[in-house]
CSV table of C-alpha atoms in Angstrom, one decimal:
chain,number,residue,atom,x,y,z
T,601,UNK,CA,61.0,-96.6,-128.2
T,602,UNK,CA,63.8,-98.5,-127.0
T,603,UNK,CA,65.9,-96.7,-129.5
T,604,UNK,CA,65.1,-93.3,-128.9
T,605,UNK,CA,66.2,-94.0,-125.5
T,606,UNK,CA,69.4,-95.4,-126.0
T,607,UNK,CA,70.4,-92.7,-128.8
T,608,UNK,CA,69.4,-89.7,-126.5
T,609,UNK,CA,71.2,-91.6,-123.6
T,610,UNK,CA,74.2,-92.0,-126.1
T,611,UNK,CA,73.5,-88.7,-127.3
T,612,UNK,CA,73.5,-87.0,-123.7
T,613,UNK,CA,76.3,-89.2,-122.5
T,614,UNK,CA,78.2,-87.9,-125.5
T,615,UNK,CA,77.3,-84.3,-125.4
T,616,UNK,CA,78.8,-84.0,-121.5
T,617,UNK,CA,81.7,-86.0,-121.7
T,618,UNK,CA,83.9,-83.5,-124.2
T,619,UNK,CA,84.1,-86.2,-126.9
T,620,UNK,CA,82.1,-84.1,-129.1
T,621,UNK,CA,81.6,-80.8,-130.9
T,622,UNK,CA,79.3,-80.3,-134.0
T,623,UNK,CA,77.5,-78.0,-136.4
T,624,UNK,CA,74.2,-78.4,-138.2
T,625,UNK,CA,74.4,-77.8,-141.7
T,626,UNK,CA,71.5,-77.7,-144.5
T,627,UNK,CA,68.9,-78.0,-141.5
T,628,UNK,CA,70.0,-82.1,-141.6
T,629,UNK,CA,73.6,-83.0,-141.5
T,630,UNK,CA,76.2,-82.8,-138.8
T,631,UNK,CA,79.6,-82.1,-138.9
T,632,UNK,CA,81.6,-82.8,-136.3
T,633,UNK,CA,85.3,-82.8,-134.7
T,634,UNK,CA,88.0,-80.5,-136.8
T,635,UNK,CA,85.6,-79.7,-139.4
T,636,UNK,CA,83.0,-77.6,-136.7
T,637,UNK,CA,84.9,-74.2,-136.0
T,638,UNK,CA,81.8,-72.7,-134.5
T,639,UNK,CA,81.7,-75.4,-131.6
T,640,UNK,CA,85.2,-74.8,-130.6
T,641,UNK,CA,86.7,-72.6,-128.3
T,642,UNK,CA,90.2,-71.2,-129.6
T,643,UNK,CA,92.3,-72.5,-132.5
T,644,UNK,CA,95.2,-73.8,-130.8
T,645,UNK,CA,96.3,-77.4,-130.9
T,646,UNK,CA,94.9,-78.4,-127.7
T,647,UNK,CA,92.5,-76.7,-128.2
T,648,UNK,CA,91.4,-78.1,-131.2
T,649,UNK,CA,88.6,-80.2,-130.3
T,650,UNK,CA,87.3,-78.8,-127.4
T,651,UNK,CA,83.4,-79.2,-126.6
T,652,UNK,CA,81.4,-76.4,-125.2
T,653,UNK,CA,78.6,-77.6,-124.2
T,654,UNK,CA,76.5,-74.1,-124.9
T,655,UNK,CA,77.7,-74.3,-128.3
T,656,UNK,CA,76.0,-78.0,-128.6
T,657,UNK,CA,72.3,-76.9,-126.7
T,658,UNK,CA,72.3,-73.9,-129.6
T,659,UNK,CA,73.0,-76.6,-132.6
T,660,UNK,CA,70.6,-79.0,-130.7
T,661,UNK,CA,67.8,-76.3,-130.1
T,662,UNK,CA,68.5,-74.9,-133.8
T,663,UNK,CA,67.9,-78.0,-134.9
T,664,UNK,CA,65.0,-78.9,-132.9
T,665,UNK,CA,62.9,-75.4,-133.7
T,666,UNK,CA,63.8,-76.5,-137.7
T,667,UNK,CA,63.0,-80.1,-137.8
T,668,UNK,CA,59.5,-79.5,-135.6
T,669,UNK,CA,58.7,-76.3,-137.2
T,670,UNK,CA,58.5,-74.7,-133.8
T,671,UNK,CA,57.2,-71.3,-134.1
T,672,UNK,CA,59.3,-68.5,-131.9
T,673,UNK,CA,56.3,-68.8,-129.1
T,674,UNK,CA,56.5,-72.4,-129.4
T,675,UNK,CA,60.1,-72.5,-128.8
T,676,UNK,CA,60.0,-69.6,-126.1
T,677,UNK,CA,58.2,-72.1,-124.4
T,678,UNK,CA,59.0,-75.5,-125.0
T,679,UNK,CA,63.1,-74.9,-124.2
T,680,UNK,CA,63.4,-74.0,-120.7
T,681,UNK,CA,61.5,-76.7,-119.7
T,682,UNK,CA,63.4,-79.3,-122.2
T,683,UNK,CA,66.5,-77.5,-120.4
T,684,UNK,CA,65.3,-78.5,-117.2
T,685,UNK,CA,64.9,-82.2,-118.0
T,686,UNK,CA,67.9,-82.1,-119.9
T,687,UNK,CA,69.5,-81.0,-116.2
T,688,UNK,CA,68.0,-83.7,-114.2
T,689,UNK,CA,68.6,-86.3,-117.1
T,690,UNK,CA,72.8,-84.7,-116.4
T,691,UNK,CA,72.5,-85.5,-112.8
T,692,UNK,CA,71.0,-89.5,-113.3
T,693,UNK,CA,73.9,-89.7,-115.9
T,694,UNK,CA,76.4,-88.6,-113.8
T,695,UNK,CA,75.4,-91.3,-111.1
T,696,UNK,CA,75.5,-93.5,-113.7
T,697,UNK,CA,79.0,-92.6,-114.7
T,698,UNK,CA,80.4,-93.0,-111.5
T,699,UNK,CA,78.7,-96.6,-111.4
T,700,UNK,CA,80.4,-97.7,-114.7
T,701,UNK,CA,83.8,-96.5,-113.5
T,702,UNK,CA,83.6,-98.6,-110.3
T,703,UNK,CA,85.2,-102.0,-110.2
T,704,UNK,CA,83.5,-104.2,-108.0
T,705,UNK,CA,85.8,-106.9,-106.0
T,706,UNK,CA,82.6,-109.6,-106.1
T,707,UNK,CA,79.4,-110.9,-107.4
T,708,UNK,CA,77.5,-109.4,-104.8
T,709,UNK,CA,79.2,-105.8,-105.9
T,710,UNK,CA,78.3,-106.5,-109.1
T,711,UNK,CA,75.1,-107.3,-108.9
T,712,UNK,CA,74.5,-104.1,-106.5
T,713,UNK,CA,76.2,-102.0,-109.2
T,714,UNK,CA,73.5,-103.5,-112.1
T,715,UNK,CA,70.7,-103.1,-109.7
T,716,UNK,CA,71.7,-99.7,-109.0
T,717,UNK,CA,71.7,-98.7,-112.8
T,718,UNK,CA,68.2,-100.2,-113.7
T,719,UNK,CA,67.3,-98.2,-110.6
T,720,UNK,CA,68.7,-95.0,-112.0
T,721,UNK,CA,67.4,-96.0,-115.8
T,722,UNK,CA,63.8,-96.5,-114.7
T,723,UNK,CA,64.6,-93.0,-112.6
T,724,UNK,CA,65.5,-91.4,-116.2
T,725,UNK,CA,62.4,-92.9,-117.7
T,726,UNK,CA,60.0,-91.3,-115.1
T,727,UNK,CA,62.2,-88.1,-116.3
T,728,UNK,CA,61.4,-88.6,-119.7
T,729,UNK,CA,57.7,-89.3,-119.0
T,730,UNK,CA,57.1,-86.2,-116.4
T,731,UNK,CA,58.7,-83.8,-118.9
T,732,UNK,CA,56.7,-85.6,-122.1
T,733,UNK,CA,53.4,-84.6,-120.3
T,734,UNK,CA,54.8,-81.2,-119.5
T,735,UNK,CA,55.8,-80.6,-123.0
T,736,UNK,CA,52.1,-81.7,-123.7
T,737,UNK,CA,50.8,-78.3,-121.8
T,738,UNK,CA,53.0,-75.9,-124.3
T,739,UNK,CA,52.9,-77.8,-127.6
T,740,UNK,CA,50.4,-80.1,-129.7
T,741,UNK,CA,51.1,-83.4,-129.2
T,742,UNK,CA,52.4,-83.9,-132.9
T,743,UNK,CA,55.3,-80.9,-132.3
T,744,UNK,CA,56.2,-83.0,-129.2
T,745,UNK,CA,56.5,-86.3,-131.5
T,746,UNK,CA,58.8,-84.0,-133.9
T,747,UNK,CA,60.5,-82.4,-131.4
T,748,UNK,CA,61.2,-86.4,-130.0
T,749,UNK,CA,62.2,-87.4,-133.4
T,750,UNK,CA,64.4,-84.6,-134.2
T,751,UNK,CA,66.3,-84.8,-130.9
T,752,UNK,CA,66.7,-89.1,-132.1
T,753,UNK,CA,68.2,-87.6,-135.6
T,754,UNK,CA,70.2,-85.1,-134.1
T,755,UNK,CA,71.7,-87.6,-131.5
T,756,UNK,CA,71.8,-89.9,-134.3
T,757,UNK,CA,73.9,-88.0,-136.4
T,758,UNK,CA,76.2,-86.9,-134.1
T,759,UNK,CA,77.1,-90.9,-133.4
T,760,UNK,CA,77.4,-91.5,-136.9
T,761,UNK,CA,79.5,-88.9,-137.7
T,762,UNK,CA,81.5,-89.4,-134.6
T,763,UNK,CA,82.3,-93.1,-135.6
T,764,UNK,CA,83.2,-91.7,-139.2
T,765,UNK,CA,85.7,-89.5,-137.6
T,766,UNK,CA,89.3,-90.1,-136.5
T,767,UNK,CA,89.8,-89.9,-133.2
T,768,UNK,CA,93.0,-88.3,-131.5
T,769,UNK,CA,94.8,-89.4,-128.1
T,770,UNK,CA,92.4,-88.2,-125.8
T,771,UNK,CA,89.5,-89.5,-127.7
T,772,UNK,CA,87.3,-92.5,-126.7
């Protein structure tokens, strides 16, 4: 559990920070960075690696609707409202982001900054959990498990290949 959490966090944090552009390819694999000219926008230089993140909700979704054999009604369904948590989840990560680029002067700023992250992580799991249940009322519960697991192999790939590719100037 904790896992899945921490890859779709990554995953998510990833996916809005411009780091990333990818493709799915045989229903499984990822490729990401230069070798993804379907994710980029342009074939300039600086543009070369730029993220859109439409591109990446179509891979994502593509891949979702594949890896839990979603039927078109299913999906129909199921993806507005996994858009909408995916918008809320944006919003807590954002918070988050500005958290982690603070620098505290003191302990007690410090320890306000941590306590205001497990606030905003307990936030996202309540997220998670309202949005599970809603998923519950369009699909069986076994397409929401597959739908959870392919969004954790998706995410997962993406790292992986992401760590397995060079990263330019800009990079993180």
């Amino acid at each position: 559990m904790i896992r899945y959490i921490c890859l779709s966090l990554l995953g998510l944090l990833l996916m809005y920070t411009g780091n990333i552009a990818a493709e799915v390819i045989d229903n499984k694999h990822i490729v990401c960075g230069n070798d993804c000219p379907d994710l980029q926008k342009g074939n300039n230089n600086d543009k070369k690696n730029h993220f859109s993140p439409e591109a990446f909700q179509k891979e994502l979704e593509a891949f979702i609707v594949r890896e839990a054999s979603l039927t078109p009604n299913e999906a129909e369904k199921f993806f507005p409202l996994y858009r909408e948590m995916g918008k809320k989840q944006r919003e807590i990560f954002n918070k988050i982001r500005h958290i982690n680029r603070t620098r505290p002067s003191d302990s007690n700023e410090y320890k306000k900054c941590v306590t205001e992250r497990d606030k905003l992580d307990i936030e996202l799991k309540k997220i998670q959990q309202t949005y599970h249940n809603k998923f519950f009322t369009v699909l069986s519960a076994k397409k929401v498990f597959e739908v959870l697991r392919a969004e954790d192999l998706f995410h997962r790939q993406m790292l992986n290949k992401r760590n397995n590719t060079p990263r330019t100037k800009k990079g993180r």
